């Protein structure tokens, strides 16, 4: 007669490894203006990576010297969301309100806050 038996599983119950991911982390949704940038918590140049992903996702043509102003403006509009996690974080880009995005970028260009030529090019031409 056997009085002992091996328990199935562990003291914590069944342990399963499960990988869940969003397709947006691999391929931005250009038609709906959505993307996801995954990064390690100690990543250095997040602004550069975020800008490159934004240029891929955004249907409006943008110039590289607009980076800082446009990223901060989109952040204020709620289009950029920081998602914090353990060792891995993400930035969610949501540009789904196409009309508003186009109006804001057009306004920034018309008001002179976003210029066609960078300040370095203007200074070089003046010299």
Backbone as JSON Lines, residues from 0, in Angstrom:
{"i":0,"aa":"X","n":[0.84,-1.15,0.0],"ca":[0.0,0.0,0.0],"c":[0.9,1.24,0.0]}
{"i":1,"aa":"X","n":[0.59,2.18,-0.89],"ca":[1.4,3.38,-1.03],"c":[0.68,4.54,-0.37]}
{"i":2,"aa":"X","n":[1.4,5.28,0.54],"ca":[0.8,6.38,1.27],"c":[1.29,7.75,0.78]}
{"i":3,"aa":"X","n":[2.3,7.78,-0.04],"ca":[2.81,9.06,-0.54],"c":[2.65,9.11,-2.06]}
{"i":4,"aa":"X","n":[2.58,10.3,-2.54],"ca":[2.47,10.5,-3.99],"c":[3.14,11.81,-4.36]}
{"i":5,"aa":"X","n":[3.55,11.91,-5.56],"ca":[4.17,13.14,-6.03],"c":[3.09,14.12,-6.48]}
{"i":6,"aa":"X","n":[3.22,15.35,-5.99],"ca":[2.23,16.37,-6.36],"c":[2.49,16.82,-7.79]}
{"i":7,"aa":"X","n":[1.45,17.06,-8.5],"ca":[1.61,17.64,-9.83],"c":[1.7,19.15,-9.67]}
{"i":8,"aa":"X","n":[2.53,19.77,-10.47],"ca":[2.69,21.22,-10.39],"c":[3.66,21.59,-9.29]}
{"i":9,"aa":"X","n":[3.5,22.76,-8.73],"ca":[4.37,23.25,-7.68],"c":[3.51,23.79,-6.54]}
{"i":10,"aa":"X","n":[4.16,24.29,-5.5],"ca":[3.4,24.84,-4.37],"c":[2.65,26.1,-4.78]}
{"i":11,"aa":"X","n":[3.04,26.69,-5.9],"ca":[2.37,27.89,-6.4],"c":[1.27,27.56,-7.4]}
{"i":12,"aa":"X","n":[1.05,26.31,-7.68],"ca":[0.07,25.93,-8.69],"c":[0.78,25.64,-10.01]}
{"i":13,"aa":"X","n":[0.02,25.58,-11.06],"ca":[0.59,25.34,-12.38],"c":[1.35,26.57,-12.86]}
{"i":14,"aa":"X","n":[2.56,26.36,-13.33],"ca":[3.36,27.45,-13.87],"c":[3.42,27.32,-15.38]}
{"i":15,"aa":"X","n":[3.09,28.39,-16.05],"ca":[3.07,28.37,-17.51],"c":[3.82,29.59,-18.01]}
{"i":16,"aa":"X","n":[4.65,29.39,-19.0],"ca":[5.29,30.52,-19.68],"c":[4.39,30.93,-20.82]}
{"i":17,"aa":"X","n":[4.06,32.21,-20.84],"ca":[3.17,32.71,-21.87],"c":[3.73,34.02,-22.41]}
{"i":18,"aa":"X","n":[3.86,34.11,-23.7],"ca":[4.33,35.33,-24.34],"c":[3.15,36.0,-25.02]}
{"i":19,"aa":"X","n":[2.84,37.18,-24.55],"ca":[1.8,37.99,-25.18],"c":[2.48,39.2,-25.79]}
{"i":20,"aa":"X","n":[2.15,39.52,-26.99],"ca":[2.71,40.72,-27.59],"c":[1.67,41.35,-28.5]}
{"i":21,"aa":"X","n":[1.86,42.6,-28.7],"ca":[0.98,43.35,-29.58],"c":[1.66,43.43,-30.94]}
{"i":22,"aa":"X","n":[0.93,43.2,-31.99],"ca":[1.47,43.26,-33.35],"c":[2.1,44.64,-33.63]}
{"i":23,"aa":"X","n":[1.61,45.68,-32.95],"ca":[2.14,47.03,-33.15],"c":[3.6,47.15,-32.73]}
{"i":24,"aa":"X","n":[4.08,46.25,-31.87],"ca":[5.48,46.28,-31.44],"c":[6.4,45.82,-32.57]}
{"i":25,"aa":"X","n":[5.86,45.08,-33.51],"ca":[6.65,44.56,-34.62],"c":[6.45,45.39,-35.88]}
{"i":26,"aa":"X","n":[5.2,45.76,-36.14],"ca":[4.85,46.45,-37.37],"c":[3.87,47.57,-37.08]}
{"i":27,"aa":"X","n":[4.27,48.83,-37.28],"ca":[3.34,49.93,-37.0],"c":[2.13,49.88,-37.93]}
{"i":28,"aa":"X","n":[0.99,50.29,-37.41],"ca":[-0.25,50.34,-38.18],"c":[-0.33,51.72,-38.82]}
{"i":29,"aa":"X","n":[0.18,51.82,-40.02],"ca":[0.25,53.12,-40.7],"c":[-1.13,53.64,-41.1]}
{"i":30,"aa":"X","n":[-2.03,52.76,-41.42],"ca":[-3.36,53.2,-41.85],"c":[-4.15,53.84,-40.71]}
{"i":31,"aa":"X","n":[-3.95,53.37,-39.48],"ca":[-4.65,53.92,-38.32],"c":[-3.76,54.82,-37.46]}
{"i":32,"aa":"X","n":[-2.48,54.94,-37.82],"ca":[-1.58,55.83,-37.09],"c":[-1.25,55.35,-35.69]}
{"i":33,"aa":"X","n":[-1.02,54.04,-35.53],"ca":[-0.7,53.51,-34.2],"c":[0.58,52.69,-34.27]}
{"i":34,"aa":"X","n":[1.39,52.81,-33.21],"ca":[2.64,52.05,-33.13],"c":[3.03,51.89,-31.67]}
{"i":35,"aa":"X","n":[3.96,50.98,-31.43],"ca":[4.43,50.69,-30.08],"c":[5.94,50.53,-30.13]}
{"i":36,"aa":"X","n":[6.65,51.29,-29.31],"ca":[8.11,51.21,-29.23],"c":[8.48,50.57,-27.9]}
{"i":37,"aa":"X","n":[9.01,49.35,-27.95],"ca":[9.48,48.67,-26.74],"c":[10.94,49.07,-26.49]}
{"i":38,"aa":"X","n":[11.3,49.22,-25.22],"ca":[12.67,49.59,-24.88],"c":[13.03,49.03,-23.51]}
{"i":39,"aa":"X","n":[14.34,48.79,-23.32],"ca":[14.84,48.41,-22.0],"c":[14.85,49.64,-21.11]}
{"i":40,"aa":"X","n":[14.73,49.42,-19.83],"ca":[14.64,50.56,-18.9],"c":[15.91,51.41,-18.9]}
{"i":41,"aa":"X","n":[17.06,50.83,-19.27],"ca":[18.29,51.61,-19.28],"c":[18.68,52.08,-20.69]}
{"i":42,"aa":"X","n":[17.74,52.1,-21.61],"ca":[18.01,52.54,-22.98],"c":[18.41,54.02,-22.99]}
{"i":43,"aa":"X","n":[19.36,54.35,-23.85],"ca":[19.91,55.7,-23.89],"c":[19.14,56.65,-24.8]}
{"i":44,"aa":"X","n":[19.1,56.37,-26.08],"ca":[18.55,57.33,-27.04],"c":[17.12,56.96,-27.41]}
{"i":45,"aa":"X","n":[16.21,57.16,-26.49],"ca":[14.81,56.88,-26.77],"c":[14.2,57.92,-27.7]}
{"i":46,"aa":"X","n":[14.66,59.15,-27.61],"ca":[14.1,60.21,-28.45],"c":[14.35,59.92,-29.92]}
{"i":47,"aa":"X","n":[15.56,59.47,-30.25],"ca":[15.88,59.14,-31.64],"c":[15.05,57.98,-32.15]}
{"i":48,"aa":"X","n":[14.93,56.94,-31.35],"ca":[14.13,55.78,-31.76],"c":[12.65,56.13,-31.88]}
{"i":49,"aa":"X","n":[12.16,56.94,-30.95],"ca":[10.76,57.37,-30.99],"c":[10.5,58.22,-32.23]}
{"i":50,"aa":"X","n":[11.43,59.1,-32.57],"ca":[11.28,59.95,-33.75],"c":[11.26,59.12,-35.03]}
{"i":51,"aa":"X","n":[12.15,58.14,-35.13],"ca":[12.18,57.29,-36.33],"c":[10.87,56.51,-36.49]}
{"i":52,"aa":"X","n":[10.35,55.99,-35.38],"ca":[9.08,55.26,-35.45],"c":[7.93,56.21,-35.79]}
{"i":53,"aa":"X","n":[7.97,57.41,-35.25],"ca":[6.94,58.39,-35.56],"c":[6.96,58.75,-37.05]}
{"i":54,"aa":"X","n":[8.16,58.92,-37.63],"ca":[8.25,59.23,-39.05],"c":[7.7,58.09,-39.91]}
{"i":55,"aa":"X","n":[7.86,56.85,-39.46],"ca":[7.31,55.71,-40.19],"c":[5.8,55.66,-40.1]}
{"i":56,"aa":"X","n":[5.27,56.08,-38.96],"ca":[3.84,55.97,-38.69],"c":[3.05,57.16,-39.22]}
{"i":57,"aa":"X","n":[3.63,58.33,-39.16],"ca":[2.94,59.57,-39.52],"c":[2.85,59.7,-41.04]}
{"i":58,"aa":"X","n":[1.7,60.01,-41.54],"ca":[1.46,60.18,-42.98],"c":[1.8,61.59,-43.45]}
{"i":59,"aa":"X","n":[1.93,62.53,-42.52],"ca":[2.28,63.91,-42.85],"c":[3.8,63.98,-42.97]}
{"i":60,"aa":"X","n":[4.34,64.55,-44.06],"ca":[5.79,64.66,-44.16],"c":[6.35,65.6,-43.1]}
{"i":61,"aa":"X","n":[7.41,65.16,-42.44],"ca":[8.04,65.96,-41.39],"c":[9.54,66.05,-41.65]}
{"i":62,"aa":"X","n":[10.15,67.09,-41.15],"ca":[11.59,67.3,-41.31],"c":[12.3,66.96,-40.0]}
{"i":63,"aa":"X","n":[13.54,66.5,-40.11],"ca":[14.26,66.05,-38.91],"c":[14.49,67.14,-37.88]}
{"i":64,"aa":"X","n":[14.65,68.39,-38.3],"ca":[14.89,69.45,-37.31],"c":[13.61,69.85,-36.58]}
{"i":65,"aa":"X","n":[12.49,69.24,-36.9],"ca":[11.23,69.46,-36.17],"c":[11.1,68.51,-34.98]}
{"i":66,"aa":"X","n":[12.03,67.6,-34.82],"ca":[11.9,66.5,-33.87],"c":[11.49,66.94,-32.47]}
{"i":67,"aa":"X","n":[12.27,67.77,-31.81],"ca":[12.01,68.1,-30.41],"c":[10.68,68.82,-30.22]}
{"i":68,"aa":"X","n":[10.41,69.8,-31.06],"ca":[9.17,70.56,-30.92],"c":[7.94,69.69,-31.23]}
{"i":69,"aa":"X","n":[8.02,68.9,-32.29],"ca":[6.87,68.08,-32.67],"c":[6.62,66.96,-31.66]}
{"i":70,"aa":"X","n":[7.67,66.33,-31.15],"ca":[7.49,65.29,-30.13],"c":[6.86,65.86,-28.87]}
{"i":71,"aa":"X","n":[7.33,67.02,-28.43],"ca":[6.75,67.61,-27.22],"c":[5.3,68.04,-27.46]}
{"i":72,"aa":"X","n":[5.0,68.55,-28.65],"ca":[3.63,68.96,-28.96],"c":[2.7,67.74,-29.02]}
{"i":73,"aa":"X","n":[3.15,66.66,-29.65],"ca":[2.33,65.44,-29.7],"c":[2.14,64.84,-28.32]}
{"i":74,"aa":"X","n":[3.15,64.97,-27.47],"ca":[3.03,64.5,-26.09],"c":[1.97,65.3,-25.34]}
{"i":75,"aa":"X","n":[1.97,66.62,-25.52],"ca":[0.95,67.47,-24.89],"c":[-0.45,67.15,-25.4]}
{"i":76,"aa":"X","n":[-0.56,66.75,-26.66],"ca":[-1.85,66.4,-27.25],"c":[-2.35,65.04,-26.78]}
{"i":77,"aa":"X","n":[-1.48,64.26,-26.12],"ca":[-1.86,62.93,-25.65],"c":[-1.66,61.84,-26.68]}
{"i":78,"aa":"X","n":[-0.89,62.13,-27.72],"ca":[-0.63,61.14,-28.77],"c":[0.49,60.17,-28.38]}
{"i":79,"aa":"X","n":[1.32,60.55,-27.42],"ca":[2.42,59.7,-26.95],"c":[2.15,59.31,-25.51]}
{"i":80,"aa":"X","n":[2.16,58.03,-25.24],"ca":[1.9,57.54,-23.89],"c":[3.05,56.66,-23.46]}
{"i":81,"aa":"X","n":[3.64,56.96,-22.32],"ca":[4.72,56.13,-21.77],"c":[4.09,55.0,-20.96]}
{"i":82,"aa":"X","n":[4.5,53.78,-21.26],"ca":[4.02,52.6,-20.56],"c":[5.19,52.0,-19.8]}
{"i":83,"aa":"X","n":[5.19,52.12,-18.49],"ca":[6.29,51.62,-17.68],"c":[6.05,50.17,-17.3]}
{"i":84,"aa":"X","n":[7.12,49.4,-17.28],"ca":[7.05,48.0,-16.89],"c":[8.3,47.62,-16.12]}
{"i":85,"aa":"X","n":[8.44,46.36,-15.82],"ca":[9.6,45.87,-15.09],"c":[10.68,45.51,-16.1]}
{"i":86,"aa":"X","n":[11.75,46.29,-16.12],"ca":[12.91,46.13,-17.02],"c":[12.6,46.45,-18.48]}
{"i":87,"aa":"X","n":[11.36,46.41,-18.87],"ca":[10.97,46.74,-20.24],"c":[9.84,47.75,-20.18]}
{"i":88,"aa":"X","n":[9.98,48.8,-20.94],"ca":[8.92,49.8,-21.03],"c":[8.52,49.99,-22.48]}
{"i":89,"aa":"X","n":[7.6,50.88,-22.72],"ca":[7.15,51.12,-24.08],"c":[6.62,52.54,-24.21]}
{"i":90,"aa":"X","n":[6.58,53.0,-25.43],"ca":[5.88,54.22,-25.8],"c":[4.8,53.81,-26.79]}
{"i":91,"aa":"X","n":[3.58,54.21,-26.5],"ca":[2.48,53.97,-27.43],"c":[2.25,55.26,-28.22]}
{"i":92,"aa":"X","n":[2.23,55.13,-29.52],"ca":[1.94,56.25,-30.41],"c":[0.53,56.06,-30.94]}
{"i":93,"aa":"X","n":[-0.32,57.06,-30.72],"ca":[-1.7,57.0,-31.22],"c":[-2.01,58.27,-32.0]}
{"i":94,"aa":"X","n":[-1.95,58.16,-33.31],"ca":[-2.22,59.28,-34.2],"c":[-3.53,59.05,-34.95]}
{"i":95,"aa":"X","n":[-4.47,58.4,-34.29],"ca":[-5.71,57.99,-34.96],"c":[-6.62,59.16,-35.31]}
{"i":96,"aa":"X","n":[-6.48,60.29,-34.62],"ca":[-7.28,61.47,-34.94],"c":[-6.56,62.26,-36.04]}
{"i":97,"aa":"X","n":[-6.67,61.75,-37.26],"ca":[-5.91,62.28,-38.39],"c":[-6.17,63.77,-38.64]}
{"i":98,"aa":"X","n":[-7.41,64.16,-38.58],"ca":[-7.76,65.56,-38.88],"c":[-7.1,66.51,-37.89]}
{"i":99,"aa":"X","n":[-7.12,66.15,-36.62],"ca":[-6.52,67.01,-35.59],"c":[-5.0,67.09,-35.77]}
{"i":100,"aa":"X","n":[-4.36,65.96,-36.07],"ca":[-2.91,65.93,-36.27],"c":[-2.54,66.84,-37.44]}
{"i":101,"aa":"X","n":[-3.25,66.7,-38.55],"ca":[-2.96,67.52,-39.72],"c":[-3.15,69.01,-39.42]}
{"i":102,"aa":"X","n":[-4.21,69.34,-38.7],"ca":[-4.46,70.74,-38.35],"c":[-3.36,71.3,-37.46]}
{"i":103,"aa":"X","n":[-2.92,70.51,-36.48],"ca":[-1.88,70.99,-35.55],"c":[-0.54,71.19,-36.26]}
{"i":104,"aa":"X","n":[-0.15,70.23,-37.11],"ca":[1.12,70.36,-37.83],"c":[1.04,71.55,-38.79]}
{"i":105,"aa":"X","n":[-0.08,71.69,-39.49],"ca":[-0.25,72.84,-40.39],"c":[-0.2,74.15,-39.63]}
{"i":106,"aa":"X","n":[-0.83,74.21,-38.47],"ca":[-0.8,75.43,-37.65],"c":[0.62,75.76,-37.22]}
{"i":107,"aa":"X","n":[1.37,74.75,-36.79],"ca":[2.75,74.99,-36.35],"c":[3.62,75.5,-37.49]}
{"i":108,"aa":"X","n":[3.38,75.01,-38.71],"ca":[4.15,75.49,-39.87],"c":[3.73,76.91,-40.22]}
{"i":109,"aa":"X","n":[2.43,77.17,-40.27],"ca":[1.94,78.51,-40.63],"c":[2.34,79.56,-39.6]}
{"i":110,"aa":"X","n":[2.38,79.18,-38.33],"ca":[2.75,80.15,-37.28],"c":[4.26,80.38,-37.2]}
{"i":111,"aa":"X","n":[5.03,79.59,-37.93],"ca":[6.48,79.77,-37.94],"c":[7.21,79.01,-36.86]}
{"i":112,"aa":"X","n":[6.5,78.25,-36.05],"ca":[7.18,77.46,-35.01],"c":[7.93,76.29,-35.63]}
{"i":113,"aa":"X","n":[7.38,75.72,-36.69],"ca":[8.08,74.7,-37.47],"c":[8.47,75.36,-38.79]}
{"i":114,"aa":"X","n":[9.78,75.46,-39.02],"ca":[10.26,76.14,-40.22],"c":[10.77,75.13,-41.24]}
{"i":115,"aa":"X","n":[10.68,75.52,-42.5],"ca":[11.11,74.63,-43.58],"c":[12.62,74.42,-43.52]}
{"i":116,"aa":"X","n":[13.36,75.46,-43.25],"ca":[14.81,75.36,-43.14],"c":[15.19,75.37,-41.66]}
{"i":117,"aa":"X","n":[16.19,74.55,-41.31],"ca":[16.64,74.54,-39.92],"c":[17.4,75.82,-39.61]}
{"i":118,"aa":"X","n":[17.53,76.15,-38.35],"ca":[18.24,77.37,-37.94],"c":[19.71,77.31,-38.35]}
{"i":119,"aa":"X","n":[20.31,76.12,-38.44],"ca":[21.7,75.98,-38.88],"c":[21.84,76.39,-40.34]}
{"i":120,"aa":"X","n":[20.86,75.98,-41.18],"ca":[20.91,76.32,-42.6],"c":[20.71,77.82,-42.8]}
{"i":121,"aa":"X","n":[19.82,78.42,-42.02],"ca":[19.56,79.85,-42.13],"c":[20.81,80.64,-41.74]}
{"i":122,"aa":"X","n":[21.49,80.22,-40.67],"ca":[22.71,80.89,-40.21],"c":[23.81,80.77,-41.26]}
{"i":123,"aa":"X","n":[23.94,79.59,-41.88],"ca":[24.98,79.38,-42.89],"c":[24.72,80.23,-44.13]}
{"i":124,"aa":"X","n":[23.46,80.4,-44.51],"ca":[23.13,81.21,-45.68],"c":[23.39,82.69,-45.42]}
{"i":125,"aa":"X","n":[23.18,83.13,-44.18],"ca":[23.38,84.53,-43.83],"c":[24.86,84.9,-43.81]}
{"i":126,"aa":"X","n":[25.72,83.92,-43.56],"ca":[27.16,84.2,-43.43],"c":[27.85,84.36,-44.75]}
